[in-house]
mmCIF file of N, CA and C in Angstrom:
data_model
loop_
_atom_site.group_PDB
_atom_site.id
_atom_site.type_symbol
_atom_site.label_atom_id
_atom_site.label_comp_id
_atom_site.label_asym_id
_atom_site.label_seq_id
_atom_site.Cartn_x
_atom_site.Cartn_y
_atom_site.Cartn_z
ATOM 1 N N MET A 178 230.332 50.162 -25.297
ATOM 2 C CA MET A 178 229.094 51.131 -24.416
ATOM 3 C C MET A 178 228.211 50.570 -23.843
ATOM 4 N N ARG A 179 227.622 51.025 -22.616
ATOM 5 C CA ARG A 179 227.061 50.382 -21.558
ATOM 6 C C ARG A 179 225.635 50.912 -22.127
ATOM 7 N N LYS A 180 224.378 50.011 -22.067
ATOM 8 C CA LYS A 180 223.071 50.765 -22.006
ATOM 9 C C LYS A 180 222.618 50.367 -20.928
ATOM 10 N N LEU A 181 221.724 51.713 -20.923
ATOM 11 C CA LEU A 181 220.833 51.962 -19.664
ATOM 12 C C LEU A 181 219.451 51.610 -19.681
ATOM 13 N N SER A 182 219.146 50.902 -18.476
ATOM 14 C CA SER A 182 217.559 50.609 -18.724
ATOM 15 C C SER A 182 216.694 51.595 -18.572
ATOM 16 N N SER A 183 215.482 51.406 -19.028
ATOM 17 C CA SER A 183 214.490 52.258 -19.122
ATOM 18 C C SER A 183 214.162 53.233 -17.789
ATOM 19 N N SER A 184 214.001 52.094 -16.958
ATOM 20 C CA SER A 184 213.985 52.848 -15.524
ATOM 21 C C SER A 184 215.043 53.824 -15.006
ATOM 22 N N ARG A 185 216.620 53.314 -15.213
ATOM 23 C CA ARG A 185 217.187 54.220 -15.209
ATOM 24 C C ARG A 185 217.469 55.482 -15.813
ATOM 25 N N LYS A 186 217.016 55.429 -17.283
ATOM 26 C CA LYS A 186 216.862 56.551 -17.810
ATOM 27 C C LYS A 186 215.736 57.566 -17.247
ATOM 28 N N LYS A 187 214.776 56.963 -17.016
ATOM 29 C CA LYS A 187 213.662 57.660 -16.479
ATOM 30 C C LYS A 187 214.187 58.617 -15.034
ATOM 31 N N THR A 188 214.693 57.855 -14.334
ATOM 32 C CA THR A 188 215.192 58.352 -13.024
ATOM 33 C C THR A 188 216.095 59.585 -13.399
ATOM 34 N N LEU A 189 217.190 59.304 -14.390
ATOM 35 C CA LEU A 189 218.079 60.326 -14.890
ATOM 36 C C LEU A 189 217.354 61.812 -15.421
ATOM 37 N N GLY A 190 216.301 61.379 -16.209
ATOM 38 C CA GLY A 190 215.344 62.491 -16.818
ATOM 39 C C GLY A 190 214.735 63.072 -15.499
ATOM 40 N N SER A 191 214.624 62.642 -14.837
ATOM 41 C CA SER A 191 213.732 63.137 -13.693
ATOM 42 C C SER A 191 214.577 64.042 -12.600
ATOM 43 N N VAL A 192 215.798 63.436 -12.521
ATOM 44 C CA VAL A 192 216.789 64.506 -11.738
ATOM 45 C C VAL A 192 217.096 65.520 -12.323
ATOM 46 N N ALA A 193 217.452 65.391 -13.813
ATOM 47 C CA ALA A 193 217.571 66.701 -14.676
ATOM 48 C C ALA A 193 216.446 67.755 -14.537
ATOM 49 N N VAL A 194 215.149 67.249 -14.725
ATOM 50 C CA VAL A 194 214.229 68.405 -14.542
ATOM 51 C C VAL A 194 214.127 68.836 -13.205
ATOM 52 N N VAL A 195 214.352 68.029 -12.114
ATOM 53 C CA VAL A 195 214.461 68.519 -10.831
ATOM 54 C C VAL A 195 215.456 69.699 -11.020
ATOM 55 N N ALA A 196 216.527 69.387 -11.457
ATOM 56 C CA ALA A 196 217.593 70.500 -11.155
ATOM 57 C C ALA A 196 217.624 71.699 -11.943
ATOM 58 N N SER A 197 217.003 71.258 -13.009
ATOM 59 C CA SER A 197 216.489 72.837 -13.743
ATOM 60 C C SER A 197 215.396 73.485 -13.200
ATOM 61 N N LEU A 198 214.437 72.952 -12.460
ATOM 62 C CA LEU A 198 213.622 73.779 -11.714
ATOM 63 C C LEU A 198 214.333 74.613 -10.521
ATOM 64 N N ALA A 199 215.229 73.896 -9.927
ATOM 65 C CA ALA A 199 215.827 74.102 -8.927
ATOM 66 C C ALA A 199 216.424 75.719 -9.362
ATOM 67 N N LEU A 200 217.403 75.165 -10.453
ATOM 68 C CA LEU A 200 217.921 76.777 -10.717
ATOM 69 C C LEU A 200 217.197 77.666 -11.474
ATOM 70 N N ALA A 201 216.029 77.387 -11.875
ATOM 71 C CA ALA A 201 214.932 78.440 -12.477
ATOM 72 C C ALA A 201 214.282 79.294 -11.212
ATOM 73 N N ALA A 202 213.982 78.459 -10.214
ATOM 74 C CA ALA A 202 213.313 79.266 -9.415
ATOM 75 C C ALA A 202 213.574 80.322 -8.629
ATOM 76 N N PRO A 203 214.885 80.557 -8.413
ATOM 77 C CA PRO A 203 215.433 81.875 -7.602
ATOM 78 C C PRO A 203 215.234 82.969 -8.917
ATOM 79 N N VAL A 204 215.463 82.562 -10.159
ATOM 80 C CA VAL A 204 215.350 83.867 -11.326
ATOM 81 C C VAL A 204 213.753 84.347 -11.256
ATOM 82 N N VAL A 205 212.752 83.226 -11.001
ATOM 83 C CA VAL A 205 211.562 83.632 -11.390
ATOM 84 C C VAL A 205 211.117 84.265 -10.150
ATOM 85 N N ALA A 206 211.801 84.016 -8.695
ATOM 86 C CA ALA A 206 211.321 84.789 -7.572
ATOM 87 C C ALA A 206 211.924 86.186 -7.708
ATOM 88 N N THR A 207 213.084 86.106 -8.195
ATOM 89 C CA THR A 207 213.598 87.964 -8.234
ATOM 90 C C THR A 207 213.088 88.514 -9.259
ATOM 91 N N GLY A 208 212.625 87.989 -10.378
ATOM 92 C CA GLY A 208 211.752 88.821 -11.294
ATOM 93 C C GLY A 208 210.401 89.256 -10.684
ATOM 94 N N THR A 209 209.739 88.394 -9.656
ATOM 95 C CA THR A 209 208.523 88.640 -9.093
ATOM 96 C C THR A 209 208.872 89.673 -8.014
ATOM 97 N N ALA A 210 209.498 89.408 -7.305
ATOM 98 C CA ALA A 210 210.055 90.533 -6.203
ATOM 99 C C ALA A 210 210.322 91.947 -6.553
ATOM 100 N N HIS A 211 211.212 91.925 -7.817
ATOM 101 C CA HIS A 211 211.465 93.245 -8.280
ATOM 102 C C HIS A 211 210.617 93.925 -9.257
ATOM 103 N N ALA A 212 209.265 93.344 -9.385
ATOM 104 C CA ALA A 212 208.555 94.203 -10.284
ATOM 105 C C ALA A 212 208.372 95.277 -9.770
ATOM 106 N N ALA A 213 207.984 96.405 -10.865
ATOM 107 C CA ALA A 213 207.663 97.549 -10.709
ATOM 108 C C ALA A 213 206.119 97.964 -11.028
ATOM 109 N N THR A 214 205.905 99.063 -10.578
ATOM 110 C CA THR A 214 204.262 99.344 -10.830
ATOM 111 C C THR A 214 203.971 100.820 -11.141
ATOM 112 N N LYS A 215 203.292 101.225 -11.894
ATOM 113 C CA LYS A 215 202.863 102.891 -11.493
ATOM 114 C C LYS A 215 201.870 103.008 -10.222
ATOM 115 N N VAL A 216 202.166 104.220 -9.983
ATOM 116 C CA VAL A 216 201.327 104.889 -8.412
ATOM 117 C C VAL A 216 200.563 106.084 -8.931
ATOM 118 N N ASN A 217 199.518 106.326 -9.138
ATOM 119 C CA ASN A 217 198.739 107.506 -9.174
ATOM 120 C C ASN A 217 198.816 107.871 -7.941
ATOM 121 N N ILE A 218 198.878 109.627 -7.708
ATOM 122 C CA ILE A 218 199.046 110.341 -6.594
ATOM 123 C C ILE A 218 198.307 111.309 -6.733
ATOM 124 N N LYS A 219 197.496 111.521 -5.581
ATOM 125 C CA LYS A 219 196.490 113.011 -5.919
ATOM 126 C C LYS A 219 196.278 113.737 -4.187
ATOM 127 N N GLY A 220 195.961 114.672 -4.374
ATOM 128 C CA GLY A 220 195.954 115.581 -3.283
ATOM 129 C C GLY A 220 195.786 116.859 -3.469
ATOM 130 N N THR A 221 196.130 117.392 -2.473
ATOM 131 C CA THR A 221 196.222 119.200 -2.426
ATOM 132 C C THR A 221 197.452 119.733 -1.974
ATOM 133 N N VAL A 222 197.545 121.024 -2.435
ATOM 134 C CA VAL A 222 198.812 121.707 -2.185
ATOM 135 C C VAL A 222 198.584 122.913 -1.644
ATOM 136 N N SER A 223 199.309 123.329 -0.646
ATOM 137 C CA SER A 223 199.299 124.840 -0.521
ATOM 138 C C SER A 223 200.406 125.423 0.020
ATOM 139 N N CYS A 224 200.321 126.680 -0.111
ATOM 140 C CA CYS A 224 201.461 127.620 -0.262
ATOM 141 C C CYS A 224 201.471 128.685 0.907
ATOM 142 N N ALA A 225 200.227 128.428 1.900
ATOM 143 C CA ALA A 225 199.936 129.364 2.716
ATOM 144 C C ALA A 225 201.187 129.689 3.708
ATOM 145 N N ARG A 226 202.362 129.022 3.817
ATOM 146 C CA ARG A 226 203.573 129.315 4.461
ATOM 147 C C ARG A 226 204.300 130.384 3.909
ATOM 148 N N PHE A 227 204.056 130.672 3.100
ATOM 149 C CA PHE A 227 204.830 131.861 2.038
ATOM 150 C C PHE A 227 203.810 133.367 2.144
ATOM 151 N N GLY A 228 202.668 133.266 2.549
ATOM 152 C CA GLY A 228 201.933 134.415 2.720
ATOM 153 C C GLY A 228 200.427 134.449 1.818
ATOM 154 N N ASP A 229 199.780 135.245 2.052
ATOM 155 C CA ASP A 229 198.246 135.213 1.648
ATOM 156 C C ASP A 229 198.209 135.106 -0.132
ATOM 157 N N ASP A 230 199.079 135.827 -0.646
ATOM 158 C CA ASP A 230 199.193 135.889 -2.216
ATOM 159 C C ASP A 230 200.014 134.973 -2.549
ATOM 160 N N VAL A 231 200.408 133.902 -1.920
ATOM 161 C CA VAL A 231 200.962 132.896 -2.736
ATOM 162 C C VAL A 231 200.380 131.616 -3.118
ATOM 163 N N VAL A 232 200.304 131.456 -4.204
ATOM 164 C CA VAL A 232 199.731 130.202 -4.757
ATOM 165 C C VAL A 232 200.537 129.057 -5.442
ATOM 166 N N PRO A 233 200.473 127.723 -5.359
ATOM 167 C CA PRO A 233 201.163 126.862 -5.940
ATOM 168 C C PRO A 233 200.883 127.045 -7.358
ATOM 169 N N ASP A 234 202.282 126.852 -8.092
ATOM 170 C CA ASP A 234 202.510 126.492 -9.589
ATOM 171 C C ASP A 234 202.725 125.159 -9.948
ATOM 172 N N THR A 235 203.667 124.447 -9.318
ATOM 173 C CA THR A 235 203.787 123.028 -9.892
ATOM 174 C C THR A 235 204.133 122.316 -8.428
ATOM 175 N N ILE A 236 204.066 121.185 -8.740
ATOM 176 C CA ILE A 236 204.540 119.919 -7.803
ATOM 177 C C ILE A 236 205.207 118.853 -8.491
ATOM 178 N N THR A 237 206.449 118.549 -8.177
ATOM 179 C CA THR A 237 207.386 117.058 -8.801
ATOM 180 C C THR A 237 207.669 116.392 -7.700
ATOM 181 N N VAL A 238 207.155 114.861 -7.843
ATOM 182 C CA VAL A 238 207.385 113.915 -6.924
ATOM 183 C C VAL A 238 208.337 113.363 -7.659
ATOM 184 N N THR A 239 209.425 112.699 -6.892
ATOM 185 C CA THR A 239 210.608 112.240 -7.128
ATOM 186 C C THR A 239 210.789 110.785 -6.478
ATOM 187 N N PRO A 240 210.858 109.747 -6.973
ATOM 188 C CA PRO A 240 210.987 108.841 -5.787
ATOM 189 C C PRO A 240 212.349 108.370 -6.037
ATOM 190 N N GLN A 241 212.524 107.732 -4.767
ATOM 191 C CA GLN A 241 214.458 107.212 -4.894
ATOM 192 C C GLN A 241 214.722 106.075 -5.950
ATOM 193 N N LYS A 242 213.523 105.139 -6.049
ATOM 194 C CA LYS A 242 213.548 103.930 -6.993
ATOM 195 C C LYS A 242 212.365 104.469 -8.103
ATOM 196 N N GLY A 243 212.777 104.460 -9.086
ATOM 197 C CA GLY A 243 211.416 104.857 -10.173
ATOM 198 C C GLY A 243 211.552 106.378 -10.813
ATOM 199 N N LYS A 244 210.588 106.563 -11.501
ATOM 200 C CA LYS A 244 210.815 107.870 -12.584
ATOM 201 C C LYS A 244 209.555 108.834 -12.043
ATOM 202 N N ALA A 245 210.149 110.020 -12.006
ATOM 203 C CA ALA A 245 209.516 111.289 -11.460
ATOM 204 C C ALA A 245 208.056 111.472 -12.250
ATOM 205 N N GLY A 246 207.283 112.135 -11.493
ATOM 206 C CA GLY A 246 206.116 112.686 -11.916
ATOM 207 C C GLY A 246 205.878 114.334 -11.838
ATOM 208 N N SER A 247 205.283 114.915 -12.422
ATOM 209 C CA SER A 247 204.639 116.322 -11.967
ATOM 210 C C SER A 247 203.320 116.685 -12.477
ATOM 211 N N ASP A 248 203.043 117.968 -12.117
ATOM 212 C CA ASP A 248 201.807 118.578 -12.644
ATOM 213 C C ASP A 248 201.978 119.937 -12.319
ATOM 214 N N ASP A 249 201.376 120.615 -13.536
ATOM 215 C CA ASP A 249 201.536 121.895 -13.351
ATOM 216 C C ASP A 249 200.172 122.415 -12.916
ATOM 217 N N LEU A 250 200.019 123.376 -11.981
ATOM 218 C CA LEU A 250 198.773 123.790 -11.218
ATOM 219 C C LEU A 250 198.198 125.088 -12.193
ATOM 220 N N PRO A 251 196.843 125.311 -12.078
ATOM 221 C CA PRO A 251 196.201 126.568 -12.348
ATOM 222 C C PRO A 251 197.209 127.960 -11.698
ATOM 223 N N GLY A 252 197.288 127.755 -10.268
ATOM 224 C CA GLY A 252 197.626 128.618 -9.585
ATOM 225 C C GLY A 252 196.657 129.953 -9.217
ATOM 226 N N ASP A 253 195.400 129.582 -9.465
ATOM 227 C CA ASP A 253 194.694 130.438 -9.172
ATOM 228 C C ASP A 253 193.829 130.385 -7.710
ATOM 229 N N ASP A 254 194.000 129.550 -6.632
ATOM 230 C CA ASP A 254 193.494 129.196 -5.516
ATOM 231 C C ASP A 254 194.897 129.273 -4.440
ATOM 232 N N PRO A 255 194.631 129.674 -2.935
ATOM 233 C CA PRO A 255 195.744 129.524 -2.297
ATOM 234 C C PRO A 255 195.975 127.760 -2.092
ATOM 235 N N VAL A 256 195.062 127.304 -2.235
ATOM 236 C CA VAL A 256 194.876 125.526 -2.318
ATOM 237 C C VAL A 256 194.481 125.306 -3.512
ATOM 238 N N GLU A 257 195.383 124.160 -4.012
ATOM 239 C CA GLU A 257 195.116 123.591 -5.301
ATOM 240 C C GLU A 257 195.151 122.075 -5.216
ATOM 241 N N GLU A 258 194.139 121.541 -6.120
ATOM 242 C CA GLU A 258 194.387 119.904 -6.015
ATOM 243 C C GLU A 258 195.325 119.173 -7.304
ATOM 244 N N TYR A 259 196.057 118.480 -7.375
ATOM 245 C CA TYR A 259 196.936 118.090 -8.128
ATOM 246 C C TYR A 259 196.753 116.522 -8.334
ATOM 247 N N GLY A 260 197.281 115.970 -9.319
ATOM 248 C CA GLY A 260 197.305 114.417 -9.725
ATOM 249 C C GLY A 260 198.296 114.342 -10.774
ATOM 250 N N LEU A 261 199.279 113.306 -10.289
ATOM 251 C CA LEU A 261 200.199 112.811 -11.106
ATOM 252 C C LEU A 261 200.853 111.510 -11.071
ATOM 253 N N LYS A 262 201.381 110.762 -11.854
ATOM 254 C CA LYS A 262 201.905 109.281 -11.777
ATOM 255 C C LYS A 262 203.137 109.086 -12.019
ATOM 256 N N VAL A 263 203.822 108.121 -11.094
ATOM 257 C CA VAL A 263 205.039 107.991 -11.034
ATOM 258 C C VAL A 263 205.286 106.674 -11.412
ATOM 259 N N THR A 264 206.199 106.408 -12.060
ATOM 260 C CA THR A 264 206.386 104.762 -12.635
ATOM 261 C C THR A 264 207.634 104.066 -11.809
ATOM 262 N N GLY A 265 207.838 102.769 -12.254
ATOM 263 C CA GLY A 265 208.709 101.865 -11.854
ATOM 264 C C GLY A 265 208.743 101.888 -10.245
ATOM 265 N N ILE A 266 208.047 102.118 -9.693
ATOM 266 C CA ILE A 266 207.919 101.776 -8.212
ATOM 267 C C ILE A 266 208.294 100.391 -7.837
ATOM 268 N N PRO A 267 209.015 99.811 -6.772
ATOM 269 C CA PRO A 267 208.745 98.884 -6.409
ATOM 270 C C PRO A 267 207.630 98.314 -5.863
ATOM 271 N N LYS A 268 207.113 97.034 -5.712
ATOM 272 C CA LYS A 268 206.037 96.794 -5.188
ATOM 273 C C LYS A 268 205.804 97.157 -3.786
ATOM 274 N N ASN A 269 206.934 97.073 -3.096
ATOM 275 C CA ASN A 269 206.645 97.150 -1.561
ATOM 276 C C ASN A 269 207.109 98.806 -1.218
ATOM 277 N N GLY A 270 206.801 99.717 -2.340
ATOM 278 C CA GLY A 270 206.942 101.200 -2.168
ATOM 279 C C GLY A 270 208.453 101.618 -2.194
ATOM 280 N N THR A 271 208.467 102.802 -2.242
ATOM 281 C CA THR A 271 209.975 103.503 -2.012
ATOM 282 C C THR A 271 209.615 105.088 -1.397
ATOM 283 N N ASN A 272 210.714 105.603 -0.721
ATOM 284 C CA ASN A 272 210.781 106.756 -0.257
ATOM 285 C C ASN A 272 210.809 107.776 -1.439
ATOM 286 N N ALA A 273 210.311 109.072 -1.217
ATOM 287 C CA ALA A 273 210.200 110.012 -2.018
ATOM 288 C C ALA A 273 210.061 111.398 -1.976
ATOM 289 N N THR A 274 210.443 112.612 -2.790
ATOM 290 C CA THR A 274 210.516 113.712 -2.516
ATOM 291 C C THR A 274 209.569 114.587 -3.103
ATOM 292 N N ALA A 275 208.813 115.347 -2.513
ATOM 293 C CA ALA A 275 207.827 116.146 -3.145
ATOM 294 C C ALA A 275 208.434 117.719 -3.242
ATOM 295 N N LYS A 276 208.423 118.251 -4.445
ATOM 296 C CA LYS A 276 209.056 119.745 -4.363
ATOM 297 C C LYS A 276 207.856 120.596 -5.034
ATOM 298 N N ILE A 277 207.479 121.510 -4.090
ATOM 299 C CA ILE A 277 206.234 122.190 -4.443
ATOM 300 C C ILE A 277 206.744 123.642 -4.932
ATOM 301 N N ALA A 278 206.522 124.224 -5.927
ATOM 302 C CA ALA A 278 206.867 125.487 -6.491
ATOM 303 C C ALA A 278 205.687 126.444 -6.257
ATOM 304 N N CYS A 279 205.767 127.316 -5.673
ATOM 305 C CA CYS A 279 204.635 128.441 -5.304
ATOM 306 C C CYS A 279 205.166 130.075 -5.922
ATOM 307 N N VAL A 280 204.220 130.581 -6.288
ATOM 308 C CA VAL A 280 204.356 131.985 -6.872
ATOM 309 C C VAL A 280 203.757 132.945 -6.184
ATOM 310 N N ASP A 281 204.324 134.241 -5.978
ATOM 311 C CA ASP A 281 203.566 135.305 -5.275
ATOM 312 C C ASP A 281 202.975 136.254 -6.274
ATOM 313 N N SER A 282 202.551 137.181 -5.999
ATOM 314 C CA SER A 282 201.871 138.164 -6.543
ATOM 315 C C SER A 282 202.895 139.101 -7.644
ATOM 316 N N ASP A 283 204.285 139.135 -6.906
ATOM 317 C CA ASP A 283 205.337 140.047 -7.638
ATOM 318 C C ASP A 283 205.876 138.846 -8.568
ATOM 319 N N ASP A 284 205.487 137.482 -8.734
ATOM 320 C CA ASP A 284 205.847 136.584 -9.606
ATOM 321 C C ASP A 284 207.459 136.261 -9.218
ATOM 322 N N GLU A 285 207.561 136.041 -8.208
ATOM 323 C CA GLU A 285 208.468 135.480 -7.538
ATOM 324 C C GLU A 285 208.327 134.198 -6.882
ATOM 325 N N THR A 286 209.231 133.084 -7.146
ATOM 326 C CA THR A 286 208.993 131.581 -6.924
ATOM 327 C C THR A 286 209.625 131.542 -5.290
ATOM 328 N N HIS A 287 208.586 130.773 -4.654
ATOM 329 C CA HIS A 287 208.921 130.268 -3.446
ATOM 330 C C HIS A 287 208.964 128.515 -3.386
ATOM 331 N N THR A 288 209.981 128.019 -2.785
ATOM 332 C CA THR A 288 209.461 126.319 -2.978
ATOM 333 C C THR A 288 210.122 126.057 -1.578
ATOM 334 N N TYR A 289 209.525 124.409 -1.527
ATOM 335 C CA TYR A 289 209.718 123.740 -0.144
ATOM 336 C C TYR A 289 209.247 122.259 -0.794
ATOM 337 N N THR A 290 209.883 121.372 0.101
ATOM 338 C CA THR A 290 209.822 120.217 -0.065
ATOM 339 C C THR A 290 209.541 119.177 1.084
ATOM 340 N N LYS A 291 208.856 118.084 0.958
ATOM 341 C CA LYS A 291 208.246 117.047 1.841
ATOM 342 C C LYS A 291 208.947 115.733 1.444
ATOM 343 N N SER A 292 209.220 114.856 2.422
ATOM 344 C CA SER A 292 209.745 113.408 2.357
ATOM 345 C C SER A 292 208.140 112.555 2.444
ATOM 346 N N PHE A 293 208.009 111.415 1.907
ATOM 347 C CA PHE A 293 207.031 110.717 2.059
ATOM 348 C C PHE A 293 207.194 109.424 1.458
ATOM 349 N N LYS A 294 206.298 108.252 1.646
ATOM 350 C CA LYS A 294 206.491 106.952 1.145
ATOM 351 C C LYS A 294 205.668 106.976 -0.139
ATOM 352 N N VAL A 295 205.759 106.383 -1.247
ATOM 353 C CA VAL A 295 205.317 106.365 -2.297
ATOM 354 C C VAL A 295 204.740 104.785 -2.514
ATOM 355 N N GLN A 296 203.550 104.319 -2.084
ATOM 356 C CA GLN A 296 203.047 102.901 -2.130
ATOM 357 C C GLN A 296 201.632 102.924 -2.826
ATOM 358 N N LYS A 297 201.796 101.963 -3.826
ATOM 359 C CA LYS A 297 200.248 101.615 -4.550
ATOM 360 C C LYS A 297 199.473 101.219 -3.376
ATOM 361 N N PRO A 298 198.266 101.818 -3.044
ATOM 362 C CA PRO A 298 196.931 101.454 -2.385
ATOM 363 C C PRO A 298 196.446 99.816 -2.741
ATOM 364 N N ALA A 299 196.292 99.247 -1.712
ATOM 365 C CA ALA A 299 195.836 97.623 -2.054
ATOM 366 C C ALA A 299 194.538 98.087 -3.187
ATOM 367 N N THR A 300 193.714 99.154 -2.656
ATOM 368 C CA THR A 300 192.388 98.924 -3.676
ATOM 369 C C THR A 300 192.640 99.467 -4.968
ATOM 370 N N GLY A 301 193.665 99.674 -5.447
ATOM 371 C CA GLY A 301 193.937 100.200 -6.503
ATOM 372 C C GLY A 301 193.748 101.816 -7.031
ATOM 373 N N THR A 302 192.965 102.525 -5.950
ATOM 374 C CA THR A 302 192.800 103.601 -6.045
ATOM 375 C C THR A 302 194.012 104.574 -5.977
ATOM 376 N N PRO A 303 194.074 106.039 -6.116
ATOM 377 C CA PRO A 303 195.352 106.714 -6.075
ATOM 378 C C PRO A 303 195.753 106.981 -4.573
ATOM 379 N N GLN A 304 196.701 106.927 -4.698
ATOM 380 C CA GLN A 304 197.429 107.299 -3.350
ATOM 381 C C GLN A 304 197.211 108.756 -2.763
ATOM 382 N N VAL A 305 196.529 109.193 -1.814
ATOM 383 C CA VAL A 305 196.275 110.727 -1.434
ATOM 384 C C VAL A 305 197.506 110.976 -0.303
ATOM 385 N N VAL A 306 198.178 112.015 -0.863
ATOM 386 C CA VAL A 306 198.998 112.809 -0.128
ATOM 387 C C VAL A 306 198.784 114.534 -0.429
ATOM 388 N N ASN A 307 198.490 114.775 1.231
ATOM 389 C CA ASN A 307 198.341 116.665 1.082
ATOM 390 C C ASN A 307 199.416 116.937 1.564
ATOM 391 N N PHE A 308 199.945 118.279 1.181
ATOM 392 C CA PHE A 308 201.152 119.244 1.562
ATOM 393 C C PHE A 308 200.893 120.496 1.667
ATOM 394 N N LYS A 309 200.904 120.858 2.885
ATOM 395 C CA LYS A 309 201.115 122.109 3.407
ATOM 396 C C LYS A 309 202.332 123.127 3.706
#
């Protein structure tokens, strides 16, 4: 059996460390690039398109990637404020659909949808989206 000199052992050890780091780097980069986050969304909802006696009842935001969030509204005024949270949103954002349910004075439900991009604001404040 051949004996290796200590300098040759150090060189082989360094090569092994560099090879290990090279293999691990893509895994670390992938984990960071796909990290998900929660996004708070707030704004106003209007049901005026359906008439004067129609008020907002619920809003549900469903992102293409991530988990949906919703808010039940009081239904007292023609325009209501809402606030909800969606989770699992990629750091670079994702497209989403908001579904707004409105109720009229005869207790009939009317709905409409709007598409938008969910993206966490850089300042850490909620994303503001108003729906008419």
